PDB file of C-alpha atoms and ligand atoms in Angstrom:
ATOM      1  CA  MET J 472      -0.589  26.905   4.440  1.00  0.00           C
ATOM      2  CA  LYS J 473      -0.977  23.436   3.007  1.00  0.00           C
ATOM      3  CA  PHE J 474      -1.204  20.521   5.164  1.00  0.00           C
ATOM      4  CA  PHE J 475       0.281  17.390   4.209  1.00  0.00           C
ATOM      5  CA  ILE J 476       0.554  14.439   6.199  1.00  0.00           C
ATOM      6  CA  ASP J 477       3.723  12.747   6.550  1.00  0.00           C
ATOM      7  CA  THR J 478       3.217   9.109   6.887  1.00  0.00           C
ATOM      8  CA  ALA J 479       3.154   5.727   4.663  1.00  0.00           C
ATOM      9  CA  SER J 480       0.352   4.231   6.443  1.00  0.00           C
ATOM     10  CA  LEU J 481      -3.309   4.098   3.954  1.00  0.00           C
ATOM     11  CA  ASP J 482      -5.599   3.859   6.803  1.00  0.00           C
ATOM     12  CA  GLN J 483      -3.887   7.947   8.585  1.00  0.00           C
ATOM     13  CA  ILE J 484      -3.777   9.130   5.139  1.00  0.00           C
ATOM     14  CA  LYS J 485      -7.701   8.139   4.304  1.00  0.00           C
ATOM     15  CA  GLU J 486      -8.304   9.609   7.982  1.00  0.00           C
ATOM     16  CA  ALA J 487      -6.481  13.200   7.190  1.00  0.00           C
ATOM     17  CA  LYS J 488      -8.194  13.308   4.042  1.00  0.00           C
ATOM     18  CA  ASP J 489     -12.058  12.425   5.495  1.00  0.00           C
ATOM     19  CA  LEU J 490     -10.857  15.526   8.079  1.00  0.00           C
ATOM     20  CA  GLY J 491     -10.946  17.638   4.228  1.00  0.00           C
ATOM     21  CA  ILE J 492      -7.969  19.643   5.120  1.00  0.00           C
ATOM     22  CA  LEU J 493      -5.765  17.070   3.331  1.00  0.00           C
ATOM     23  CA  ASP J 494      -3.157  19.194   0.692  1.00  0.00           C
ATOM     24  CA  GLY J 495      -0.836  15.925   0.248  1.00  0.00           C
ATOM     25  CA  VAL J 496       1.415  13.484   1.998  1.00  0.00           C
ATOM     26  CA  THR J 497       5.149  13.020   2.466  1.00  0.00           C
ATOM     27  CA  THR J 498       6.915   9.700   2.915  1.00  0.00           C
ATOM     28  CA  ASN J 499       9.855   8.617   3.508  1.00  0.00           C
ATOM     29  CA  PRO J 500      11.924   5.038   3.631  1.00  0.00           C
ATOM     30  CA  SER J 501      11.848   4.807   7.432  1.00  0.00           C
ATOM     31  CA  LEU J 502       8.021   5.051   7.352  1.00  0.00           C
ATOM     32  CA  MET J 503       7.658   3.107   4.580  1.00  0.00           C
ATOM     33  CA  ALA J 504       9.643   0.146   6.690  1.00  0.00           C
ATOM     34  CA  LYS J 505       7.525   1.405   9.837  1.00  0.00           C
ATOM     35  CA  GLU J 506       4.686   0.039   7.163  1.00  0.00           C
ATOM     36  CA  GLY J 507       6.405  -3.237   6.257  1.00  0.00           C
ATOM     37  CA  ILE J 508       6.494  -2.133   2.530  1.00  0.00           C
ATOM     38  CA  SER J 509       9.684  -3.709   0.932  1.00  0.00           C
ATOM     39  CA  GLY J 510      11.311  -4.371  -2.017  1.00  0.00           C
ATOM     40  CA  ASP J 511      10.735  -2.420  -5.011  1.00  0.00           C
ATOM     41  CA  LYS J 512       7.536  -3.800  -7.048  1.00  0.00           C
ATOM     42  CA  ASN J 513       5.766  -3.366  -3.226  1.00  0.00           C
ATOM     43  CA  VAL J 514       7.365   0.100  -2.823  1.00  0.00           C
ATOM     44  CA  MET J 515       6.285   1.026  -6.451  1.00  0.00           C
ATOM     45  CA  GLU J 516       2.497  -0.439  -5.489  1.00  0.00           C
ATOM     46  CA  HIS J 517       2.710   1.542  -2.578  1.00  0.00           C
ATOM     47  CA  TYR J 518       3.086   4.611  -4.142  1.00  0.00           C
ATOM     48  CA  ARG J 519       0.190   4.148  -6.850  1.00  0.00           C
ATOM     49  CA  ALA J 520      -2.182   3.617  -3.727  1.00  0.00           C
ATOM     50  CA  ILE J 521      -1.309   6.518  -1.582  1.00  0.00           C
ATOM     51  CA  CYS J 522      -1.669   7.910  -4.897  1.00  0.00           C
ATOM     52  CA  GLU J 523      -5.312   6.795  -5.668  1.00  0.00           C
ATOM     53  CA  ILE J 524      -6.213   8.267  -2.305  1.00  0.00           C
ATOM     54  CA  VAL J 525      -4.676  11.985  -2.393  1.00  0.00           C
ATOM     55  CA  ASP J 526      -5.257  14.153  -5.558  1.00  0.00           C
ATOM     56  CA  GLY J 527      -2.103  16.480  -4.091  1.00  0.00           C
ATOM     57  CA  ASP J 528       1.072  16.183  -4.098  1.00  0.00           C
ATOM     58  CA  VAL J 529       3.278  13.397  -3.033  1.00  0.00           C
ATOM     59  CA  SER J 530       6.649  13.092  -2.264  1.00  0.00           C
ATOM     60  CA  ALA J 531       7.879   9.492  -3.254  1.00  0.00           C
ATOM     61  CA  GLU J 532      12.069   9.468  -1.525  1.00  0.00           C
ATOM     62  CA  VAL J 533      15.050   7.638  -3.990  1.00  0.00           C
ATOM     63  CA  ILE J 534      17.034   5.380  -1.543  1.00  0.00           C
ATOM     64  CA  SER J 535      19.728   5.732  -4.155  1.00  0.00           C
ATOM     65  CA  THR J 536      22.875   8.604  -3.418  1.00  0.00           C
ATOM     66  CA  ASP J 537      24.426   8.834  -7.000  1.00  0.00           C
ATOM     67  CA  PHE J 538      23.740  10.759  -9.760  1.00  0.00           C
ATOM     68  CA  LYS J 539      23.000   8.288 -12.107  1.00  0.00           C
ATOM     69  CA  GLY J 540      20.945   5.930  -9.557  1.00  0.00           C
ATOM     70  CA  MET J 541      18.309   8.936  -8.325  1.00  0.00           C
ATOM     71  CA  VAL J 542      17.695   9.896 -11.970  1.00  0.00           C
ATOM     72  CA  GLU J 543      16.803   6.662 -12.626  1.00  0.00           C
ATOM     73  CA  GLU J 544      15.230   5.663  -9.859  1.00  0.00           C
ATOM     74  CA  GLY J 545      13.509   9.410  -9.949  1.00  0.00           C
ATOM     75  CA  GLU J 546      12.192   8.995 -13.240  1.00  0.00           C
ATOM     76  CA  ARG J 547      10.176   5.418 -12.472  1.00  0.00           C
ATOM     77  CA  LEU J 548       9.153   7.187  -9.497  1.00  0.00           C
ATOM     78  CA  SER J 549       7.506  10.361 -11.469  1.00  0.00           C
ATOM     79  CA  ASP J 550       5.927   8.112 -14.250  1.00  0.00           C
ATOM     80  CA  LEU J 551       3.977   6.593 -11.804  1.00  0.00           C
ATOM     81  CA  ALA J 552       1.486   9.296 -11.363  1.00  0.00           C
ATOM     82  CA  PRO J 553       1.349  13.461 -12.156  1.00  0.00           C
ATOM     83  CA  ASN J 554       0.990  13.686  -8.419  1.00  0.00           C
ATOM     84  CA  ILE J 555       4.108  12.676  -7.609  1.00  0.00           C
ATOM     85  CA  VAL J 556       6.995  15.155  -6.287  1.00  0.00           C
ATOM     86  CA  VAL J 557      10.790  13.034  -6.569  1.00  0.00           C
ATOM     87  CA  LYS J 558      11.659  13.347  -2.954  1.00  0.00           C
ATOM     88  CA  ILE J 559      15.821  13.548  -3.125  1.00  0.00           C
ATOM     89  CA  PRO J 560      18.439  14.194  -0.412  1.00  0.00           C
ATOM     90  CA  MET J 561      20.242  17.176   0.591  1.00  0.00           C
ATOM     91  CA  ILE J 562      23.902  16.000  -0.945  1.00  0.00           C
ATOM     92  CA  LYS J 563      25.682  16.661  -4.220  1.00  0.00           C
ATOM     93  CA  ASP J 564      24.534  15.070  -6.392  1.00  0.00           C
ATOM     94  CA  GLY J 565      21.429  15.515  -5.014  1.00  0.00           C
ATOM     95  CA  ILE J 566      21.633  18.796  -5.804  1.00  0.00           C
ATOM     96  CA  LYS J 567      22.878  17.605  -9.858  1.00  0.00           C
ATOM     97  CA  ALA J 568      19.922  15.288  -9.725  1.00  0.00           C
ATOM     98  CA  MET J 569      17.183  17.851  -8.766  1.00  0.00           C
ATOM     99  CA  SER J 570      19.025  20.499 -11.510  1.00  0.00           C
ATOM    100  CA  TYR J 571      18.575  17.662 -13.868  1.00  0.00           C
ATOM    101  CA  PHE J 572      14.349  17.416 -12.857  1.00  0.00           C
ATOM    102  CA  THR J 573      14.213  21.085 -13.112  1.00  0.00           C
ATOM    103  CA  ASP J 574      14.811  21.435 -16.300  1.00  0.00           C
ATOM    104  CA  ARG J 575      13.069  18.220 -17.068  1.00  0.00           C
ATOM    105  CA  GLY J 576       9.851  20.102 -15.772  1.00  0.00           C
ATOM    106  CA  ILE J 577       9.760  17.057 -12.662  1.00  0.00           C
ATOM    107  CA  ARG J 578       8.956  18.332  -9.702  1.00  0.00           C
ATOM    108  CA  THR J 579      11.620  17.942  -6.110  1.00  0.00           C
ATOM    109  CA  ASN J 580      11.530  17.618  -2.926  1.00  0.00           C
ATOM    110  CA  CYS J 581      15.016  18.427  -1.066  1.00  0.00           C
ATOM    111  CA  THR J 582      14.664  16.240   2.346  1.00  0.00           C
ATOM    112  CA  LEU J 583      17.172  15.999   5.015  1.00  0.00           C
ATOM    113  CA  VAL J 584      17.661  19.931   5.275  1.00  0.00           C
ATOM    114  CA  PHE J 585      19.325  21.481   8.328  1.00  0.00           C
ATOM    115  CA  SER J 586      20.999  25.275   7.549  1.00  0.00           C
ATOM    116  CA  ALA J 587      19.961  28.155   5.388  1.00  0.00           C
ATOM    117  CA  GLY J 588      23.056  27.490   2.625  1.00  0.00           C
ATOM    118  CA  GLN J 589      21.963  24.319   2.194  1.00  0.00           C
ATOM    119  CA  ALA J 590      17.858  26.057   1.677  1.00  0.00           C
ATOM    120  CA  ILE J 591      19.972  28.330  -0.909  1.00  0.00           C
ATOM    121  CA  ILE J 592      21.763  26.197  -2.764  1.00  0.00           C
ATOM    122  CA  ALA J 593      18.417  23.495  -2.995  1.00  0.00           C
ATOM    123  CA  ALA J 594      16.484  26.626  -4.613  1.00  0.00           C
ATOM    124  CA  LYS J 595      19.096  26.893  -6.873  1.00  0.00           C
ATOM    125  CA  ALA J 596      18.519  23.818  -8.241  1.00  0.00           C
ATOM    126  CA  GLY J 597      15.013  24.431  -8.701  1.00  0.00           C
ATOM    127  CA  ALA J 598      13.997  22.258  -5.737  1.00  0.00           C
ATOM    128  CA  THR J 599       9.951  22.663  -5.779  1.00  0.00           C
ATOM    129  CA  TYR J 600       9.668  21.721  -1.969  1.00  0.00           C
ATOM    130  CA  LEU J 601      12.600  22.244   1.001  1.00  0.00           C
ATOM    131  CA  SER J 602      12.336  19.998   3.792  1.00  0.00           C
ATOM    132  CA  PRO J 603      14.079  21.571   6.834  1.00  0.00           C
ATOM    133  CA  PHE J 604      13.325  19.196   9.922  1.00  0.00           C
ATOM    134  CA  ILE J 605      12.574  21.168  12.230  1.00  0.00           C
ATOM    135  CA  GLY J 606      11.983  18.388  15.315  1.00  0.00           C
ATOM    136  CA  ARG J 607      15.156  16.746  14.504  1.00  0.00           C
ATOM    137  CA  ILE J 608      17.224  20.250  14.859  1.00  0.00           C
ATOM    138  CA  ASP J 609      15.160  20.749  18.612  1.00  0.00           C
ATOM    139  CA  ASP J 610      16.009  17.199  19.518  1.00  0.00           C
ATOM    140  CA  ILE J 611      19.879  18.709  19.593  1.00  0.00           C
ATOM    141  CA  SER J 612      18.842  21.745  21.841  1.00  0.00           C
ATOM    142  CA  TRP J 613      18.743  23.674  18.760  1.00  0.00           C
ATOM    143  CA  ASP J 614      15.829  26.119  17.927  1.00  0.00           C
ATOM    144  CA  GLY J 615      14.003  24.263  14.598  1.00  0.00           C
ATOM    145  CA  VAL J 616      11.738  27.052  13.848  1.00  0.00           C
ATOM    146  CA  GLU J 617      14.125  29.788  13.669  1.00  0.00           C
ATOM    147  CA  LEU J 618      15.642  28.259  10.365  1.00  0.00           C
ATOM    148  CA  ILE J 619      12.182  28.608   8.432  1.00  0.00           C
ATOM    149  CA  LYS J 620      12.150  32.603   9.630  1.00  0.00           C
ATOM    150  CA  ASP J 621      15.405  32.181   8.174  1.00  0.00           C
ATOM    151  CA  ILE J 622      14.906  30.765   5.367  1.00  0.00           C
ATOM    152  CA  ALA J 623      11.242  32.691   4.884  1.00  0.00           C
ATOM    153  CA  GLU J 624      12.746  35.711   5.242  1.00  0.00           C
ATOM    154  CA  ILE J 625      15.920  34.897   2.247  1.00  0.00           C
ATOM    155  CA  TYR J 626      13.523  33.426   0.287  1.00  0.00           C
ATOM    156  CA  ALA J 627      11.474  36.883  -0.153  1.00  0.00           C
ATOM    157  CA  ILE J 628      15.205  38.601   0.042  1.00  0.00           C
ATOM    158  CA  GLN J 629      15.931  36.694  -3.098  1.00  0.00           C
ATOM    159  CA  GLY J 630      12.253  35.924  -4.996  1.00  0.00           C
ATOM    160  CA  PHE J 631      12.864  32.356  -4.909  1.00  0.00           C
ATOM    161  CA  ASP J 632       9.578  30.692  -5.713  1.00  0.00           C
ATOM    162  CA  THR J 633      10.633  27.425  -3.928  1.00  0.00           C
ATOM    163  CA  GLN J 634       8.004  26.313  -1.124  1.00  0.00           C
ATOM    164  CA  ILE J 635       8.724  26.339   2.715  1.00  0.00           C
ATOM    165  CA  LEU J 636       7.951  22.710   3.863  1.00  0.00           C
ATOM    166  CA  ALA J 637       7.899  22.523   7.583  1.00  0.00           C
ATOM    167  CA  ALA J 638       9.248  18.795   7.889  1.00  0.00           C
ATOM    168  CA  SER J 639       9.639  16.893  10.955  1.00  0.00           C
ATOM    169  CA  ILE J 640       6.918  18.339  12.868  1.00  0.00           C
ATOM    170  CA  ARG J 641       5.910  16.232  16.229  1.00  0.00           C
ATOM    171  CA  ASN J 642       3.364  18.344  17.457  1.00  0.00           C
ATOM    172  CA  ALA J 643       0.543  20.991  17.068  1.00  0.00           C
ATOM    173  CA  LYS J 644       3.119  23.809  18.342  1.00  0.00           C
ATOM    174  CA  HIS J 645       5.598  22.987  15.648  1.00  0.00           C
ATOM    175  CA  ILE J 646       2.540  23.517  13.820  1.00  0.00           C
ATOM    176  CA  VAL J 647       1.352  27.012  14.845  1.00  0.00           C
ATOM    177  CA  ASP J 648       4.875  28.278  15.040  1.00  0.00           C
ATOM    178  CA  SER J 649       5.568  26.799  11.383  1.00  0.00           C
ATOM    179  CA  ALA J 650       2.704  28.903  10.525  1.00  0.00           C
ATOM    180  CA  ARG J 651       4.004  31.567  12.049  1.00  0.00           C
ATOM    181  CA  ALA J 652       7.530  31.468  10.788  1.00  0.00           C
ATOM    182  CA  GLY J 653       6.374  31.185   6.917  1.00  0.00           C
ATOM    183  CA  ALA J 654       6.827  28.322   6.114  1.00  0.00           C
ATOM    184  CA  ASP J 655       4.080  27.437   2.767  1.00  0.00           C
ATOM    185  CA  VAL J 656       3.808  23.923   3.526  1.00  0.00           C
ATOM    186  CA  VAL J 657       3.250  21.669   7.305  1.00  0.00           C
ATOM    187  CA  THR J 658       3.616  18.056   7.117  1.00  0.00           C
ATOM    188  CA  CYS J 659       2.637  16.461  10.090  1.00  0.00           C
ATOM    189  CA  PRO J 660       1.645  13.355  11.689  1.00  0.00           C
ATOM    190  CA  LEU J 661      -1.875  12.981  11.998  1.00  0.00           C
ATOM    191  CA  SER J 662      -1.621  12.692  16.023  1.00  0.00           C
ATOM    192  CA  ALA J 663      -0.534  16.493  15.440  1.00  0.00           C
ATOM    193  CA  ILE J 664      -3.021  17.203  13.471  1.00  0.00           C
ATOM    194  CA  LEU J 665      -5.054  15.855  15.968  1.00  0.00           C
ATOM    195  CA  GLY J 666      -3.774  18.204  18.914  1.00  0.00           C
ATOM    196  CA  LEU J 667      -4.514  21.306  16.364  1.00  0.00           C
ATOM    197  CA  LEU J 668      -8.328  20.616  17.238  1.00  0.00           C
ATOM    198  CA  LYS J 669      -7.792  20.400  20.818  1.00  0.00           C
ATOM    199  CA  HIS J 670      -8.149  22.473  24.361  1.00  0.00           C
ATOM    200  CA  PRO J 671      -9.378  21.489  27.483  1.00  0.00           C
ATOM    201  CA  LEU J 672     -12.278  25.405  27.496  1.00  0.00           C
ATOM    202  CA  THR J 673     -13.614  23.513  24.465  1.00  0.00           C
ATOM    203  CA  ASP J 674     -14.241  20.135  26.263  1.00  0.00           C
ATOM    204  CA  ILE J 675     -15.504  21.973  29.395  1.00  0.00           C
ATOM    205  CA  GLY J 676     -17.568  24.330  27.711  1.00  0.00           C
ATOM    206  CA  LEU J 677     -19.048  21.934  25.313  1.00  0.00           C
ATOM    207  CA  GLU J 678     -20.065  19.732  28.021  1.00  0.00           C
ATOM    208  CA  GLN J 679     -22.403  22.441  29.603  1.00  0.00           C
ATOM    209  CA  PHE J 680     -23.731  23.386  26.364  1.00  0.00           C
ATOM    210  CA  LEU J 681     -24.990  20.380  26.700  1.00  0.00           C
ATOM    211  CA  ALA J 682     -26.212  20.125  30.037  1.00  0.00           C
ATOM    212  CA  ASP J 683     -28.046  23.349  29.857  1.00  0.00           C
ATOM    213  CA  HIS J 684     -29.570  21.796  26.708  1.00  0.00           C
ATOM    214  CA  LYS J 685     -30.351  18.993  28.790  1.00  0.00           C
ATOM    215  CA  LYS J 686     -31.791  20.766  31.944  1.00  0.00           C
ATOM    216  CA  VAL J 687     -34.443  23.121  29.804  1.00  0.00           C
ATOM    217  CA  ASN J 688     -35.816  20.346  28.119  1.00  0.00           C
ATOM    218  CA  GLU J 689     -35.668  18.458  30.692  1.00  0.00           C
ATOM    219  CA  LEU J 690     -37.902  21.146  32.954  1.00  0.00           C
ATOM    220  CA  LEU J 691     -40.008  21.367  29.478  1.00  0.00           C
ATOM    221  CA  LEU J 692     -41.027  17.779  29.764  1.00  0.00           C
ATOM    222  CA  LYS J 693     -42.777  17.919  33.229  1.00  0.00           C
TER     223      LYS J 693
HETATM  224  C1  LIG Q1686       9.948  14.577   5.941  1.00  0.00           C
HETATM  225  O1  LIG Q1686       9.354  14.846   4.670  1.00  0.00           O
HETATM  226  C2  LIG Q1686      10.431  13.460   6.913  1.00  0.00           C
HETATM  227  O2  LIG Q1686       9.291  12.918   6.403  1.00  0.00           O
HETATM  228  C3  LIG Q1686       9.981  13.569   8.486  1.00  0.00           C
HETATM  229  O3  LIG Q1686       8.875  15.055   8.184  1.00  0.00           O
HETATM  230  C4  LIG Q1686      10.652  13.350   9.051  1.00  0.00           C
HETATM  231  O4  LIG Q1686      10.346  13.327  10.360  1.00  0.00           O
HETATM  232  P1  LIG Q1686      11.377  12.472  11.425  1.00  0.00           P
HETATM  233  O5  LIG Q1686      12.245  13.615  11.877  1.00  0.00           O
HETATM  234  O6  LIG Q1686       9.512  12.876  12.770  1.00  0.00           O
HETATM  235  O7  LIG Q1686      11.279  11.585  11.004  1.00  0.00           O
END
């Protein structure tokens, strides 16, 4: 399973990269806004900066919602760097745009996915990645991980090669559950990635090991 970080923060991207486990980055207009990045020129520059840090795929989202606009924007984004993946919303014109990009060998990430039906039509349009938003499904008292399982089963039966990118991940348990459910990729905030490291017994065990080591060494020195 690939690990992407879901942020537009260059510092967080570098921190995740330094762990040696980072396979890519996803962003969205809200994450760009959170970093104070606005205006076409600055947005493009920021994507370029992200692509300089990361070798893996970087999803860059279009703002347009009509076919012509998405194609124009997507082509400009994909010209920025070879690892750019054009992120397109799950709407009618989005499906048309994904089919257009598929025919031209430009990779896409279908975003804002909340149902198995949407997953099927995105795969038919040739999306490289499909982003079901599991946290937002949980937020409305439904089960986001169940959707990942459902899509993984359908894609396996049908032989679709679109990769399931579990998105809207909020914590380490979402990562573990997505791995079990058959996600090909998880995109997570840095806090969820770091959450995977934590266990109180690890901390207690390490403290004990170091204390025992110190005790014996102190005895030897006497
Ligand atoms: C996916 O690519 C989105 O950027 C992201 O995962 C959305 O997550 P949120 O629901 O935490 O905003």
